[in-house]
Coordinates of C-alpha atoms in Angstrom, one line a residue:
Chain A
X99 CA 83.3 135.7 98.4
X100 CA 84.9 139.0 98.2
X101 CA 88.7 139.2 100.0
X102 CA 88.7 140.2 103.5
X103 CA 88.9 143.9 104.1
X104 CA 91.3 144.9 106.7
X105 CA 88.4 145.8 109.2
X106 CA 87.4 142.3 108.9
X107 CA 90.9 141.0 109.4
X108 CA 91.5 143.1 112.4
X109 CA 88.3 141.6 114.0
X110 CA 88.6 137.8 113.2
X111 CA 90.2 135.5 115.7
X112 CA 91.2 132.1 115.2
X113 CA 89.8 129.3 117.4
X114 CA 93.2 128.7 119.3
X115 CA 93.9 132.5 119.9
X116 CA 92.8 132.6 123.3
X117 CA 95.4 129.5 124.4
X118 CA 98.1 130.6 122.2
X119 CA 100.2 132.0 125.1
X120 CA 99.8 128.8 127.0
X121 CA 100.9 126.6 123.6
X122 CA 104.0 128.8 123.4
X123 CA 104.7 128.2 126.9
X124 CA 104.1 124.3 126.4
X125 CA 106.7 124.3 123.6
X126 CA 109.4 125.9 125.5
X127 CA 111.5 122.6 124.9
X128 CA 113.6 121.1 122.1
X129 CA 111.9 118.0 122.0
X130 CA 108.1 118.9 120.9
X131 CA 106.2 122.2 120.0
X132 CA 102.9 123.0 119.0
X133 CA 101.7 126.1 116.9
X134 CA 98.5 126.8 115.4
X135 CA 98.5 127.7 111.5
X136 CA 95.5 130.0 111.9
X137 CA 93.3 131.1 109.0
X138 CA 94.4 128.5 106.2
X139 CA 92.3 128.6 103.3
X140 CA 90.6 125.2 102.7
X141 CA 88.2 124.1 99.9
X142 CA 86.5 120.6 99.7
X143 CA 86.7 118.9 96.5
X144 CA 84.3 116.3 95.2
X145 CA 85.0 114.7 91.9
X146 CA 86.3 111.6 89.7
X147 CA 90.1 111.2 89.6
X148 CA 89.8 108.7 86.9
X149 CA 88.5 111.5 84.6
X150 CA 91.1 113.7 82.8
X151 CA 89.2 116.7 82.6
X152 CA 88.4 116.9 86.3
X153 CA 92.3 116.4 87.1
X154 CA 93.2 119.1 84.0
X155 CA 90.7 121.7 85.5
X156 CA 91.9 121.3 89.2
X157 CA 95.7 121.3 87.9
X158 CA 94.7 124.6 86.0
X159 CA 93.2 126.2 89.1
X160 CA 95.6 124.8 92.2
X161 CA 98.8 124.1 90.0
X162 CA 98.5 120.5 91.4
X163 CA 96.5 117.4 90.4
X164 CA 94.3 115.8 93.1
X165 CA 96.3 112.6 94.5
X166 CA 94.5 109.6 93.3
X167 CA 96.8 107.1 95.6
X168 CA 94.8 106.7 99.0
X169 CA 96.0 109.0 102.0
X170 CA 98.6 110.9 100.0
X171 CA 99.2 114.6 100.0
X172 CA 100.2 116.4 96.9
X173 CA 102.5 119.6 97.6
X174 CA 103.6 122.6 95.4
X175 CA 104.7 125.6 97.2
X176 CA 102.1 126.5 99.6
X177 CA 99.4 124.8 98.2
X178 CA 98.5 121.1 99.4
X179 CA 96.0 118.8 98.2
X180 CA 95.0 116.1 100.8
X181 CA 93.4 112.9 99.8
X182 CA 90.3 112.4 102.1
X183 CA 88.5 109.5 100.2
X184 CA 88.4 107.9 97.0
X185 CA 86.5 110.9 95.2
X186 CA 87.0 113.5 98.0
X187 CA 90.0 115.8 98.6
X188 CA 90.7 118.9 100.8
X189 CA 92.6 121.8 99.3
X190 CA 94.7 123.9 101.6
X191 CA 96.4 127.0 100.6
X192 CA 97.4 130.1 102.5
X193 CA 95.2 132.9 104.2
X194 CA 92.7 134.9 102.3
X195 CA 92.8 133.1 98.8
X196 CA 90.0 131.2 99.1
X197 CA 87.8 133.6 96.9
X198 CA 90.4 133.5 93.9
X199 CA 90.9 129.7 94.1
X200 CA 87.1 129.0 94.4
X201 CA 86.3 131.2 91.4
X202 CA 89.0 129.5 89.3
X203 CA 87.8 125.8 90.5
X204 CA 84.1 126.7 89.8
X205 CA 84.8 127.7 86.6
X206 CA 86.8 124.7 85.4
X207 CA 84.4 122.2 87.3
X208 CA 81.1 123.7 86.4
X209 CA 80.3 121.3 83.4
X210 CA 81.7 118.3 85.0
X211 CA 79.5 117.4 87.7
X212 CA 82.3 117.9 90.3
X213 CA 82.1 120.3 93.4
X214 CA 84.4 122.8 94.9
X215 CA 83.1 124.2 98.3
X216 CA 84.6 126.7 100.7
X217 CA 85.5 124.7 103.9
X218 CA 87.6 127.5 105.3
X219 CA 87.1 128.0 109.1
X220 CA 85.8 124.3 109.4
X221 CA 89.1 123.3 110.6
X222 CA 92.0 124.9 112.1
X223 CA 95.6 123.5 111.8
X224 CA 97.9 122.4 114.6
X225 CA 101.4 121.8 113.7
X226 CA 103.2 119.5 116.2
X227 CA 106.8 118.8 115.7
X228 CA 110.1 117.9 117.2
X229 CA 111.7 114.4 118.0
X230 CA 108.9 113.5 120.7
X231 CA 105.8 114.8 118.6
X232 CA 105.4 111.1 117.8
X233 CA 105.6 110.0 121.0
X234 CA 103.0 112.7 122.1
X235 CA 100.4 111.5 119.4
X236 CA 101.0 107.9 120.2
X237 CA 99.3 108.7 123.9
X238 CA 95.8 109.3 122.2
X239 CA 95.8 107.8 118.8
X240 CA 95.3 104.1 117.5
X241 CA 96.8 104.6 114.2
X242 CA 100.2 102.8 113.7
X243 CA 102.6 106.1 113.7
X244 CA 105.7 103.8 112.5
X245 CA 107.2 105.3 109.3
X246 CA 106.4 101.7 107.7
X247 CA 102.6 102.4 108.1
X248 CA 102.6 106.2 108.2
X249 CA 105.5 107.7 106.1
X250 CA 106.1 111.3 105.2
X251 CA 103.7 112.8 102.8
X252 CA 100.8 110.9 103.9
X253 CA 97.4 112.0 105.5
X254 CA 94.9 109.8 107.4
X255 CA 91.4 110.4 108.9
X256 CA 91.6 109.2 112.4
X257 CA 91.1 109.9 116.2
X258 CA 93.1 111.5 118.6
X259 CA 91.7 112.0 122.2
X260 CA 88.2 110.7 120.9
X261 CA 88.3 113.8 118.4
X262 CA 88.2 113.2 114.6
X263 CA 91.0 114.8 112.7
X264 CA 93.0 114.6 109.4
X265 CA 96.6 113.8 110.6
X266 CA 99.3 114.7 108.0
X267 CA 102.9 113.8 108.2
X268 CA 104.8 116.6 106.6
X269 CA 106.3 115.5 103.3
X270 CA 109.8 117.3 104.2
X271 CA 110.0 116.4 107.8
X272 CA 109.0 113.0 109.5
X273 CA 108.9 114.6 112.8
X274 CA 106.4 117.5 111.9
X275 CA 102.5 116.3 111.8
X276 CA 99.9 118.8 111.0
X277 CA 96.4 118.1 112.9
X278 CA 93.3 119.3 111.0
X279 CA 91.1 119.7 113.9
X280 CA 87.2 120.9 113.7
X281 CA 87.2 124.5 115.2
X282 CA 84.8 123.7 117.9
X283 CA 87.1 120.8 118.9
X284 CA 90.2 122.6 118.7
X285 CA 90.4 124.0 122.3
X286 CA 89.7 120.2 123.5
X287 CA 92.7 119.0 121.2
X288 CA 94.9 121.9 122.4
X289 CA 94.1 121.2 126.3
X290 CA 95.0 117.5 125.4
X291 CA 98.2 118.2 123.5
X292 CA 99.6 120.6 126.2
X293 CA 99.0 117.9 128.9
X294 CA 100.4 115.1 126.9
X295 CA 103.6 117.3 126.1
X296 CA 103.9 118.3 129.7
X297 CA 106.6 115.3 130.4
X298 CA 108.6 116.1 127.5
X299 CA 109.1 119.8 128.8
X300 CA 112.2 119.7 131.0
X301 CA 111.5 123.1 132.7
X302 CA 108.4 121.8 134.4
Chain B
X121 CA 90.4 95.7 119.1
X122 CA 89.9 94.4 115.7
X123 CA 92.2 95.7 112.6
X124 CA 90.0 96.3 109.7
X125 CA 91.1 96.4 106.2
X126 CA 89.3 99.4 104.6
X127 CA 89.4 98.5 101.1
X128 CA 90.3 102.3 100.1
X129 CA 92.5 103.4 103.0
X130 CA 94.2 100.1 104.3
X131 CA 94.4 98.6 107.7
X132 CA 93.1 100.7 110.3
X133 CA 91.7 100.1 113.9
X134 CA 88.4 99.3 114.6
X135 CA 87.7 102.5 116.6
X136 CA 87.6 104.5 113.1
X137 CA 84.8 102.3 111.9
X138 CA 81.1 102.0 112.4
X139 CA 78.8 99.0 112.1
X140 CA 75.9 98.9 109.6
X141 CA 74.3 95.5 110.3
X142 CA 73.7 92.6 107.8
X143 CA 74.7 93.4 104.0
X144 CA 73.2 92.3 101.2
X145 CA 69.6 93.3 102.2
X146 CA 67.9 94.6 99.2
X147 CA 65.0 97.2 99.8
X148 CA 61.6 95.8 98.2
X149 CA 61.1 97.3 94.6
X150 CA 57.6 98.3 95.7
X151 CA 57.2 98.7 99.2
X152 CA 53.4 99.6 99.1
X153 CA 52.7 96.0 97.6
X154 CA 53.9 94.3 100.6
X155 CA 51.9 92.9 103.5
X156 CA 52.9 94.1 107.1
X157 CA 54.4 90.9 107.7
X158 CA 56.6 91.0 104.7
X159 CA 57.7 94.7 105.5
X160 CA 58.4 93.8 109.1
X161 CA 60.5 90.8 107.5
X162 CA 62.6 93.5 105.6
X163 CA 63.1 96.1 108.3
X164 CA 63.7 93.7 111.4
X165 CA 64.3 90.1 110.7
X166 CA 68.2 89.3 110.4
X167 CA 70.0 86.2 109.9
X168 CA 71.9 86.8 113.1
X169 CA 74.3 83.7 112.1
X170 CA 76.8 82.2 114.1
X171 CA 79.7 81.7 112.2
X172 CA 81.0 83.5 109.1
X173 CA 78.5 86.7 108.3
X174 CA 78.3 89.5 105.9
X175 CA 77.9 92.7 107.3
X176 CA 78.4 96.5 106.5
X177 CA 81.0 98.9 107.9
X178 CA 81.6 102.3 107.2
X179 CA 85.1 104.0 107.7
X180 CA 83.3 106.7 109.8
X181 CA 86.6 108.7 110.9
X182 CA 88.5 108.1 107.8
X183 CA 87.7 107.8 103.9
X184 CA 83.8 107.8 105.1
X185 CA 82.8 105.2 102.9
X186 CA 80.6 101.8 103.1
X187 CA 82.0 98.4 102.5
X188 CA 81.4 94.9 103.3
X189 CA 83.0 92.5 105.7
X190 CA 82.8 89.0 106.1
X191 CA 83.6 88.3 109.6
X192 CA 83.0 85.1 112.0
X193 CA 80.8 86.2 114.6
X194 CA 82.3 83.9 117.0
X195 CA 86.2 84.2 116.7
X196 CA 85.8 87.9 115.2
X197 CA 88.1 86.5 112.4
X198 CA 87.7 88.7 109.3
X199 CA 87.9 86.3 106.3
X200 CA 87.6 89.0 103.6
X201 CA 86.6 92.7 103.0
X202 CA 85.1 93.8 99.8
X203 CA 83.6 96.9 98.3
X204 CA 79.9 97.6 97.7
X205 CA 78.9 96.0 94.5
X206 CA 81.8 93.6 94.4
X207 CA 81.3 90.1 93.9
X208 CA 80.9 88.2 97.2
X209 CA 84.2 86.4 98.4
X210 CA 83.3 82.8 99.3
X211 CA 83.2 81.9 103.2
X212 CA 85.5 79.2 104.5
X213 CA 84.1 75.9 103.4
X214 CA 82.0 77.6 101.1
X215 CA 81.9 77.1 97.2
X216 CA 83.0 79.9 95.3
X217 CA 80.4 81.9 93.6
X218 CA 80.7 80.5 90.0
X219 CA 81.5 83.4 87.6
X220 CA 78.6 84.6 85.3
X221 CA 78.4 82.4 82.1
X222 CA 79.2 84.7 79.1
X223 CA 76.0 85.5 76.9
X224 CA 75.5 82.7 74.7
X225 CA 75.9 84.8 71.6
X226 CA 78.5 87.4 71.6
X227 CA 78.1 90.4 69.4
X228 CA 79.8 89.5 66.1
X229 CA 82.3 92.9 66.6
X230 CA 83.6 91.4 69.7
X231 CA 84.3 88.0 68.2
X232 CA 87.8 86.8 68.0
X233 CA 89.4 87.7 65.1
X234 CA 86.4 89.6 63.8
X235 CA 87.2 92.1 61.1
X236 CA 90.1 90.2 59.7

């Protein structure tokens, strides 16, 4: 895929762009804030983590080895690799690098029976942070948010407000969560979050 | 709500999983050679035990992998969770499945002290 030209960049809009101003208003508090991280590059990886050639090829392309430990995230600079399953990962990188990353990955994985596929746009990312972020998520999520069950640098596939998502606890801040929500569910998730956050907004 | 110990992700709430019915039902090698009754038996007939029951579950919302669970259908107690293809753990009161006997004759190269 060619890099986006300026015109396409001007025309595109993210799943939560229409409610971004309301997200800002709902975040007017010190206790919890939500923002969309739009247009992140996302690439799905399938391969065998015990195959040294696969790990080496991914490392050469992304600068990171796919984490072999369940539910962990590997981070280097702006690039992250999320563990999704025993042979499945999601590469997350800044906007507009999917073409370059895919070309490098495909070249390295071509003969290994491993797959890299462009999933950019499948999910958008909502970053929820602040001292009350955990309390907000606990209203709609059955997963144990206690640090002993969900420490920093972890990612779990679970449900919040009946919606499947990958929930990452940022490796650098236990009060920051990233919600990888399918684009078509993003509005529902944002509405649910704004409602759940309302009680923490003192200006209400 | 059950807590199911996914063999890949660890303990997770039941809501993340989907049920897949009785485990260890092998698809017949040659369906065309079966009578209608035999085919119907394979398709529809299940043990429906009261007590310890081996069943399949999939971690739909998490790692999306199938695995087997040994669960008590009356108390919901989960006795064991094991990966597809792994040896069956014994149910309570059941004799452990004996490990397969090693082949009578090992290849010479694998014998202890071979090559010395």
